Coordinates of C-alpha atoms and ligand atoms in Angstrom, one line a residue:
X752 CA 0.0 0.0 0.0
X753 CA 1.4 3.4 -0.9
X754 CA 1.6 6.0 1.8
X755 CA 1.9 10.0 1.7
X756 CA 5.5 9.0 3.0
X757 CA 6.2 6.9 0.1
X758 CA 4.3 8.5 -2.8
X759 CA 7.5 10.5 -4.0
X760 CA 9.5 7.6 -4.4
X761 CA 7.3 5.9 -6.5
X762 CA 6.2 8.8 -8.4
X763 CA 10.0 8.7 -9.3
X764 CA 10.4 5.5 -10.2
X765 CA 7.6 6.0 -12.6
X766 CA 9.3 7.0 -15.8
X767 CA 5.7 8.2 -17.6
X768 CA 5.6 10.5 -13.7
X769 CA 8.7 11.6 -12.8
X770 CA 9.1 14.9 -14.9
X771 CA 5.6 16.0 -14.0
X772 CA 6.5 16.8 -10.5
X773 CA 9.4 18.4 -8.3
X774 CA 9.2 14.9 -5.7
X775 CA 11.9 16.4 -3.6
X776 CA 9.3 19.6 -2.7
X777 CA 5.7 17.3 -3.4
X778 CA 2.9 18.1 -1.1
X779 CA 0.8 14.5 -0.7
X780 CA -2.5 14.2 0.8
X781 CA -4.5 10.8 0.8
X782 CA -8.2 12.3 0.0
X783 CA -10.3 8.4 -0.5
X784 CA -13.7 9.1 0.9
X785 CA -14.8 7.3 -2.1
X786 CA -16.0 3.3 -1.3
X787 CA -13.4 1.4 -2.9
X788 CA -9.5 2.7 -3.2
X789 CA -6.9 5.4 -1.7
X790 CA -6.2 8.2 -3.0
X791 CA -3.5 10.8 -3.1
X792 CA -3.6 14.4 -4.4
X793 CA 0.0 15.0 -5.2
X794 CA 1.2 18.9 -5.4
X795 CA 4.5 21.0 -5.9
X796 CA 5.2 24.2 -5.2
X797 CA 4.6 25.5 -8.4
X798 CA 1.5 24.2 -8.4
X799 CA 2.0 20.7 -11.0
X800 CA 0.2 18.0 -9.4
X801 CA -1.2 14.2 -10.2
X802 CA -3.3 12.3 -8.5
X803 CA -2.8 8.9 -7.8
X804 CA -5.9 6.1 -7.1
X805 CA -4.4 2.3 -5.7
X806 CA -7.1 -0.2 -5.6
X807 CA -6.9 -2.1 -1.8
X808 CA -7.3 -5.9 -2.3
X809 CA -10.6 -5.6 -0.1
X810 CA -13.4 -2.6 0.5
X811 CA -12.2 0.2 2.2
X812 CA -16.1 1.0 3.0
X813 CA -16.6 -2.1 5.3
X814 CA -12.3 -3.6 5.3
X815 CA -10.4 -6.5 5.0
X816 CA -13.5 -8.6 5.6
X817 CA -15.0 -7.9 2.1
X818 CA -12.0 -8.5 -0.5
X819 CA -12.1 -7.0 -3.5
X820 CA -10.3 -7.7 -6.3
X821 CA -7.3 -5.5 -7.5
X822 CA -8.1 -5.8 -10.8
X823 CA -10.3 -3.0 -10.5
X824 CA -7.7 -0.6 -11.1
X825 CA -6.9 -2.3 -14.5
X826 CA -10.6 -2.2 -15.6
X827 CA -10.9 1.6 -14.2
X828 CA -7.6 2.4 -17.0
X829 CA -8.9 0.3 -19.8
X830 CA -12.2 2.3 -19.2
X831 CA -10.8 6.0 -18.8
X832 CA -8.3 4.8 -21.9
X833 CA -11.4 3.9 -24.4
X834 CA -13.7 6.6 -22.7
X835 CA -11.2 9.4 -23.3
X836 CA -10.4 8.9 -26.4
X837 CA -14.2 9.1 -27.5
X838 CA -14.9 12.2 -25.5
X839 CA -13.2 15.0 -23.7
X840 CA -15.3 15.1 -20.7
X841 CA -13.5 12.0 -18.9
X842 CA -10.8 12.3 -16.3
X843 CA -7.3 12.1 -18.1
X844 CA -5.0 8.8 -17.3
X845 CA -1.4 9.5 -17.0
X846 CA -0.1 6.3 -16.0
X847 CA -1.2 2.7 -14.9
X848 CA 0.6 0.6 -12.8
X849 CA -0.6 -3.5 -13.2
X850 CA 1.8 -4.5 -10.5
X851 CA 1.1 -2.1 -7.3
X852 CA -2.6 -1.4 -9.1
X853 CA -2.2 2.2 -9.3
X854 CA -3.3 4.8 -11.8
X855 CA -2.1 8.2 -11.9
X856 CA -5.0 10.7 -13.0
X857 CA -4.8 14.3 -13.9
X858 CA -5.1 16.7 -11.2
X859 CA -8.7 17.9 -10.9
X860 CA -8.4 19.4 -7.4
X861 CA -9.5 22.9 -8.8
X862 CA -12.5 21.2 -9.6
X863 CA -15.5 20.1 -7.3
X864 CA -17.5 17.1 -6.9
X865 CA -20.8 18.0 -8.5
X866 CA -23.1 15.8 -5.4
X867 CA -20.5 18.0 -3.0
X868 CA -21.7 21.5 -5.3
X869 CA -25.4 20.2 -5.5
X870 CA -25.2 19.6 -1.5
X871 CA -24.4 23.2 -0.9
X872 CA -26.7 24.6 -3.3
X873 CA -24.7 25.6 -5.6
X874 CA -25.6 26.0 -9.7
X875 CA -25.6 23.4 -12.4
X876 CA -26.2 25.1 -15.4
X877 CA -25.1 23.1 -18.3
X878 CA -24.6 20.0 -16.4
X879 CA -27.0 18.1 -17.5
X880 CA -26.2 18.4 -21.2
X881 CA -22.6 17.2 -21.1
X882 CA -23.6 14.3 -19.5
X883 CA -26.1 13.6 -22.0
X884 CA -23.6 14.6 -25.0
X885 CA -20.3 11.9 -22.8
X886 CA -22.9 9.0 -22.5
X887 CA -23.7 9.4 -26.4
X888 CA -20.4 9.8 -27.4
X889 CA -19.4 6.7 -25.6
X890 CA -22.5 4.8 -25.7
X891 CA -22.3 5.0 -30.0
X892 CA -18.6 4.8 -29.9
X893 CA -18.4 1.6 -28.1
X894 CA -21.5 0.1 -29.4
X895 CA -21.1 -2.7 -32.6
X896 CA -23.2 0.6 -34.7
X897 CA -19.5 2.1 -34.4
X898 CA -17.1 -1.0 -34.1
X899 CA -18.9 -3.5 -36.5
X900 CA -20.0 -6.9 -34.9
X901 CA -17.0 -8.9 -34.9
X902 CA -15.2 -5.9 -33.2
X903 CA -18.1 -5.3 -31.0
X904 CA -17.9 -8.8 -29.5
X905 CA -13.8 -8.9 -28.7
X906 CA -14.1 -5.4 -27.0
X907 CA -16.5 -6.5 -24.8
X908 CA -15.5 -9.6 -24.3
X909 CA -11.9 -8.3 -23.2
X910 CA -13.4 -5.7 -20.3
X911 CA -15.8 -8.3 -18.6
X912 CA -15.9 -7.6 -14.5
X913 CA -17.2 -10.0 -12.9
X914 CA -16.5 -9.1 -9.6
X915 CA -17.6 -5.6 -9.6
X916 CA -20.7 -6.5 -11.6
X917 CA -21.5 -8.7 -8.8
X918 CA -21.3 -5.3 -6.1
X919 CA -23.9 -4.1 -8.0
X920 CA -26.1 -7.5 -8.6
X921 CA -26.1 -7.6 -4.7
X922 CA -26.6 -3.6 -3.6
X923 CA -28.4 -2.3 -6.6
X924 CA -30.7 -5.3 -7.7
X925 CA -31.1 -7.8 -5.0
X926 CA -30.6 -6.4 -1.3
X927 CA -33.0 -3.3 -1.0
X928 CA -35.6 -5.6 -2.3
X929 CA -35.5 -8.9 -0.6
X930 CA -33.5 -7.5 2.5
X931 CA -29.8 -7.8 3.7
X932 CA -28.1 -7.6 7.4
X933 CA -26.2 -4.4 6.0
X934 CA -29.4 -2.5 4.7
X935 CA -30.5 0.6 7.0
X936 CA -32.9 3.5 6.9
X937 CA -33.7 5.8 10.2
X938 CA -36.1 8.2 11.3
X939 CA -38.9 5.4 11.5
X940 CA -38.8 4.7 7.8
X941 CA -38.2 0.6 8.3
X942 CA -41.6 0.1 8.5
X943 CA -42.1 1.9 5.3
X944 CA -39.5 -0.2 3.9
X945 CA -41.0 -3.5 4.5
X946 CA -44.1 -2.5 3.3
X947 CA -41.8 -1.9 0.0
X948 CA -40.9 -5.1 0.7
X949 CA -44.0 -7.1 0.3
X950 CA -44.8 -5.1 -2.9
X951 CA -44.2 -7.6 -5.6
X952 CA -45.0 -5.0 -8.6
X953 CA -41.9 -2.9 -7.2
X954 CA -39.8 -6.3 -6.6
X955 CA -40.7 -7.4 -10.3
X956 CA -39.2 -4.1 -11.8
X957 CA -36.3 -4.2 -10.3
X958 CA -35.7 -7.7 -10.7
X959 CA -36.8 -7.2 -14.4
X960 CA -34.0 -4.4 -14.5
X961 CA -31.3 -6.6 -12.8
X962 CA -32.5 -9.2 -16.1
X963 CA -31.7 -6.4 -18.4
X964 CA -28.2 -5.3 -16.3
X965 CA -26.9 -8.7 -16.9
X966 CA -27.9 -9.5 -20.2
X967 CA -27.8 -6.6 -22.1
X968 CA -24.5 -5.3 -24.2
X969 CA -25.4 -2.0 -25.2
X970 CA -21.9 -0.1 -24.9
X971 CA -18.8 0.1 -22.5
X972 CA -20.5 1.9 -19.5
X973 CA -19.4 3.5 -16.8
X974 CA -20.8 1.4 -14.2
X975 CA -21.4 3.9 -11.5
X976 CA -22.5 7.6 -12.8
X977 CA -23.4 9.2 -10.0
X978 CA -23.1 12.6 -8.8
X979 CA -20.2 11.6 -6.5
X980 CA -18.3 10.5 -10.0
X981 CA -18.7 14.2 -11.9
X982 CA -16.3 16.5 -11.3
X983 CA -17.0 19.8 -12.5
X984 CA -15.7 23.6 -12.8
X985 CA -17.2 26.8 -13.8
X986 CA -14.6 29.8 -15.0
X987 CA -14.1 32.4 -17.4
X988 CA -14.0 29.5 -20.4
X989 CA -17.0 28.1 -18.8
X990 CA -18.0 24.3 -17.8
X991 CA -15.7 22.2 -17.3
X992 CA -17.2 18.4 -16.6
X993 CA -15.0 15.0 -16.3
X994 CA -16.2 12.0 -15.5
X995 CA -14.0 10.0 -13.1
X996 CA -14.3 6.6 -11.4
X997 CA -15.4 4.1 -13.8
X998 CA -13.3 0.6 -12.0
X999 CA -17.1 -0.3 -12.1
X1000 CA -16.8 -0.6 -16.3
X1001 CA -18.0 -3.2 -18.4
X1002 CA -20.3 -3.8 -21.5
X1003 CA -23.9 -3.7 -20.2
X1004 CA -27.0 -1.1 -21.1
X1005 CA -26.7 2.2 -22.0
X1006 CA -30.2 2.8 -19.6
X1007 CA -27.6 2.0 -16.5
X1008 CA -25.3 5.5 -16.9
X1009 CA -28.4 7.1 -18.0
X1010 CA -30.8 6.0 -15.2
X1011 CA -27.6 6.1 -12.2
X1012 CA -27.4 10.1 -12.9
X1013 CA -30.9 10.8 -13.0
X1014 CA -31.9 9.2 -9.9
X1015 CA -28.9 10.7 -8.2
X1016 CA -30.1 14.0 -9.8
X1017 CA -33.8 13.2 -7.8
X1018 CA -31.6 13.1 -4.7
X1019 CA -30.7 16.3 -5.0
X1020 CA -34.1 17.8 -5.9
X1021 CA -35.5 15.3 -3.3
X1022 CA -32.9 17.4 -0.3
X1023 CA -33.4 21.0 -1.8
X1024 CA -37.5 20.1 -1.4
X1025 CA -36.9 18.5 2.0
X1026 CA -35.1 22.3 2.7
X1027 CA -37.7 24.2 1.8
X1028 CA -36.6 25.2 -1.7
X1029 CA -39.5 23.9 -4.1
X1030 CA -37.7 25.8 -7.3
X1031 CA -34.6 24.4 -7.3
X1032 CA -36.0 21.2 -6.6
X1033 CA -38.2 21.4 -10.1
X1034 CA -34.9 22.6 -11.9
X1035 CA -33.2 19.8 -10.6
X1036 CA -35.8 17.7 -12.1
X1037 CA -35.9 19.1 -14.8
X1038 CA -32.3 18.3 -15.6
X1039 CA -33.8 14.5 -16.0
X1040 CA -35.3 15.5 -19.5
X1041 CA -32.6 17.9 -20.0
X1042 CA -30.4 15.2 -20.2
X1043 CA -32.6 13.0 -22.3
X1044 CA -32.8 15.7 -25.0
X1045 CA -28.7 16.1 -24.8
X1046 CA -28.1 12.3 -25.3
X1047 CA -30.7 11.8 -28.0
X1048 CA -30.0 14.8 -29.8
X1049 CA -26.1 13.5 -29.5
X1050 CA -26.8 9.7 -31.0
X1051 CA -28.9 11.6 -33.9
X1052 CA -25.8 13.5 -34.7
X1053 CA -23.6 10.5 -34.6
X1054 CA -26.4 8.1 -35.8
X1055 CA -24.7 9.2 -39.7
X1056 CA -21.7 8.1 -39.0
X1057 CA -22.8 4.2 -38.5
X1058 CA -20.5 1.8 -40.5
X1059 CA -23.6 0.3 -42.3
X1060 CA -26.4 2.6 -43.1
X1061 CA -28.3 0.4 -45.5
X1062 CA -28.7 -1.8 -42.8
X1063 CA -30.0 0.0 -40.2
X1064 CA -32.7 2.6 -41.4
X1065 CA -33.7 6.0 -38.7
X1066 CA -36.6 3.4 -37.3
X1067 CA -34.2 1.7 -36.1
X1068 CA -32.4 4.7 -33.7
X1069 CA -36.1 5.5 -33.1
X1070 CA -36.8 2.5 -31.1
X1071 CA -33.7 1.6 -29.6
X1072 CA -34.1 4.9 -27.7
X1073 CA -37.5 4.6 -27.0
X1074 CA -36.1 1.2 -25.2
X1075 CA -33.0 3.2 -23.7
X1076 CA -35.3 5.4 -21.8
X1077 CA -37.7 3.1 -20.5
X1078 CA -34.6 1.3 -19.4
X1079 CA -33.1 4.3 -18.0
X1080 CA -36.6 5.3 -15.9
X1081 CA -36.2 1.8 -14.5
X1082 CA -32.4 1.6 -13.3
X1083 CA -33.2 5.3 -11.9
X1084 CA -35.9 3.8 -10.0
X1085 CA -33.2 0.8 -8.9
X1086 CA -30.7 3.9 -7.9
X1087 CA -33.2 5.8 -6.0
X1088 CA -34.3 2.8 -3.8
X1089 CA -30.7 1.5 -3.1
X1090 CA -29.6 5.1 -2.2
X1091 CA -32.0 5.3 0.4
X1092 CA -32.2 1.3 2.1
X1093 CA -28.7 0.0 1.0
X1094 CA -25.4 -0.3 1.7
X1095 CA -24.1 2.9 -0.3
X1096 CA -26.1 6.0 0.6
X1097 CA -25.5 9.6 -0.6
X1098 CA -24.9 12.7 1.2
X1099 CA -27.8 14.7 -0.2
X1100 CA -30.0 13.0 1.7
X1101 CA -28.1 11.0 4.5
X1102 CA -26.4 14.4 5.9
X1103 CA -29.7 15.4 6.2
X1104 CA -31.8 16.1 10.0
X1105 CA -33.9 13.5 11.4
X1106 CA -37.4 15.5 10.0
X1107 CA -35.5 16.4 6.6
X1108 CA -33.8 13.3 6.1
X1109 CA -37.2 11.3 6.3
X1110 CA -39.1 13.6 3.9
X1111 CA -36.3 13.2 1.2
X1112 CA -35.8 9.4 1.7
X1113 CA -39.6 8.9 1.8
X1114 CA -39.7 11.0 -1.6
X1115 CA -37.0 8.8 -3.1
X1116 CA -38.9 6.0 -2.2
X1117 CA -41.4 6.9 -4.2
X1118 CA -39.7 7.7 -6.9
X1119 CA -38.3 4.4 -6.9
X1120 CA -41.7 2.6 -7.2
X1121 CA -42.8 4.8 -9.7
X1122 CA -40.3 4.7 -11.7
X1123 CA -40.0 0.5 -11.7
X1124 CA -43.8 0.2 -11.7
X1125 CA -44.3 2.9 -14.4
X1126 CA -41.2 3.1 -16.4
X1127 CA -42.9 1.9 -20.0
X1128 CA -45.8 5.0 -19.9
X1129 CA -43.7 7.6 -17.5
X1130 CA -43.3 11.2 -19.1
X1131 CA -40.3 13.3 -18.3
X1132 CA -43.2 15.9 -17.8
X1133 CA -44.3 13.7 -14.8
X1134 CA -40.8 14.2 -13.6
X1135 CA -40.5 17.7 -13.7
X1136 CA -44.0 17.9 -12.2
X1137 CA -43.9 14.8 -9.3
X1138 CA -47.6 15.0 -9.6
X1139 CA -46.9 11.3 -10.4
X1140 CA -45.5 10.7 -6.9
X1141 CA -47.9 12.7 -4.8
X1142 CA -50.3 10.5 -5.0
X1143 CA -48.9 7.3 -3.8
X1144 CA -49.2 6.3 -0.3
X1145 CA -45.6 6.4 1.8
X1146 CA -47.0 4.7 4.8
X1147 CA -47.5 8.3 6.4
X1148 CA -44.1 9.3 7.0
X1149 CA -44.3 12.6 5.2
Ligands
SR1_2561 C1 -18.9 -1.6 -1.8 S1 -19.0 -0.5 -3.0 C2 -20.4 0.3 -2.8 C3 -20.8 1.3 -3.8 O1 -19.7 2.2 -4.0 C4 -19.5 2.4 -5.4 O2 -19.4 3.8 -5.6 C5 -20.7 1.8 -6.1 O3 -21.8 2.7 -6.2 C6 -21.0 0.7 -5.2 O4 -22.3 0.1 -5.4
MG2562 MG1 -17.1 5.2 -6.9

């Protein structure tokens, strides 16, 4: 395991690192509040810096008790590596290391995690749209509409992961729904929760979703968009968005990316709601069809660049987005449920007081079984509005 003390050293012996940093004057701070890895913002004097990420051989969240594979780390590279070179709103990778599992990233420390900016209110303007325009750009780039079939099939073939997959089998698909020792809500909401719990309409979706997660190929996803994995600055030039944190990569449906950021998105509108502040909570809706539009009106723009257009007329783009969204409704509604009961919660809502917390978490609740139950007919008008959630019953919590 690398240590602040050590980072230097191996930064040296690193020849694609060593002459991007003065080692003999670097500033090294370990930053990991993520789940998984450490991580070390690495600074000199005159301001160059790297970051470096090691993958642990277990889960820092719970500890040597849950390993983990190392792998990760060379999954997370081949990811950033294909990712990157389709689109310029991914974290940069200087380096990868297969031996000690690190990865040196570019140095986004002047940026700020967007669920950190959302949590303190801050704007999003344009946010919304580059996500939309990355997933497209990645989502056709990696899919066989861009590779051809035969290429289609060795590229994902070579960036299976299995283990990680399986993290999110268990926490996103399985646990919140049939119930695990490390699930936990407060504020009085398990009693809510098992009445989720008995609800076979909302256990159907989501088991119908974990179906799709596992056999569908649609592109080389990130794995785990979420709020917490967009980092994002606003100066003089404007936006700047990078995606980061992708060890959770593989082929699967393009819905997945899609669905992770708009639930996480609901999160924040659910906590600026549960704060009192009913118009930011509609914008942040509205960022869910924002998004849409971005993405689709990306794959149109790519859509002529297909390596066989005889073959595949516009019908054909028609419906596979028609079956993107409903997917994406359905893993948001997988997202907004495992946020809330599971192992991984988010800030927006967990940082949240007792009264506050339990009107956000009931609201994501909601959203959850409206989105599973409803995902072929929802509207992103019904988003925007939440009429569509209003109505339903949360076991009077809120
Ligand atoms: C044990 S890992 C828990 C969660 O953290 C990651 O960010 C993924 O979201 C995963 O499900
Ligand atoms: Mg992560």
């Amino acid at each position: 395991m690398l240590t602040a003390d050590s980072v230097p050293s191996y930064i040296d012996s690193r020849p694609a690192l060593s002459a991007l940093v003065d080692t003999a004057t670097l500033e090294v701070r370990e930053v990991g509040d993520g789940n998984l890895n450490l991580v070390f913002i690495c600074k000199d004097p005159a301001g160059r810096g790297l970051v470096l990420k090691q993958a642990l051989p277990y889960v820092r969240l719970v500890g040597p008790e849950w390993p983990m594979t190392e792998q990760r780390a060379a999954r997370e590279a081949e990811a950033l590596g294909v990712h990157g070179a389709l689109s310029d709103d991914v974290c940069r990778l200087l380096d990868f290391d297969p031996e000690q599992f690190v990865m040196a990233l570019e140095d986004l420390s002047d940026h700020e995690v967007l669920r950190s900016r959302l949590n303190r209110g801050g704007t999003f303007e344009g946010t919304a749209q580059r996500v939309g325009r990355y997933v497209a750009d990645v989502a056709f780039g990696t899919s066989f509409l861009a590779l051809g079939e035969e290429e289609f099939r060795v590229r994902a073939g070579a960036v299976v992961n299995p283990e990680l997959c399986s993290i999110t089998e268990d926490l996103f698909f399985t646990e919140p729904y049939l119930g695990a020792e490390r699930n936990s809500v407060r504020g009085g909401l398990a009693a809510t929760v098992a009445e989720y719990q008995s609800d076979a309409g909302w256990i159907g979706g989501a088991m119908a979703m974990k179906r799709r997660f596992l056999t569908v190929q649609e592109m080389f996803i990130h794995g785990d968009l979420h709020t917490g994995s967009i980092f994002v600055r606003y100066d003089d030039a404007g936006l700047s968005l990078k995606a980061f944190d992708s060890e959770f990569a593989c082929y699967g449906p393009i819905g997945f990316d899609i669905g992770s950021y708009w639930a996480n998105m609901l999160a924040a509108s659910a906590r600026a709601s549960a704060l009192g502040n009913e118009s930011r909570a509609a914008r942040l809706r509205g960022t869910v069809k924002d998004n849409w539009h971005a993405f689709t009106q990306r794959m149109w723009q790519m859509w002529p660049q297909r390596r066989d257009p005889s073959k595949y007329p516009d019908s054909f783009l028609e419906s596979w987005l028609d079956s993107i969204r409903v997917d994406a409704f359905g893993f948001a509604g997988c997202e907004a449920a495992r946020r809330i009961i599971g192992l991984a919660k988010v800030s927006d809502v967990e940082e949240l007081p007792d009264a506050e917390y339990v009107a956000a978490a009931s609201e994501m609740l909601r959203w959850s079984k409206t989105l599973l139950t409803g995902r072929a007919t929802l509207s992103f008008s019904d988003i925007e509005q939440r009429a569509v959630i209003e109505q339903q019953s949360d076991g009077g919590t809120s």
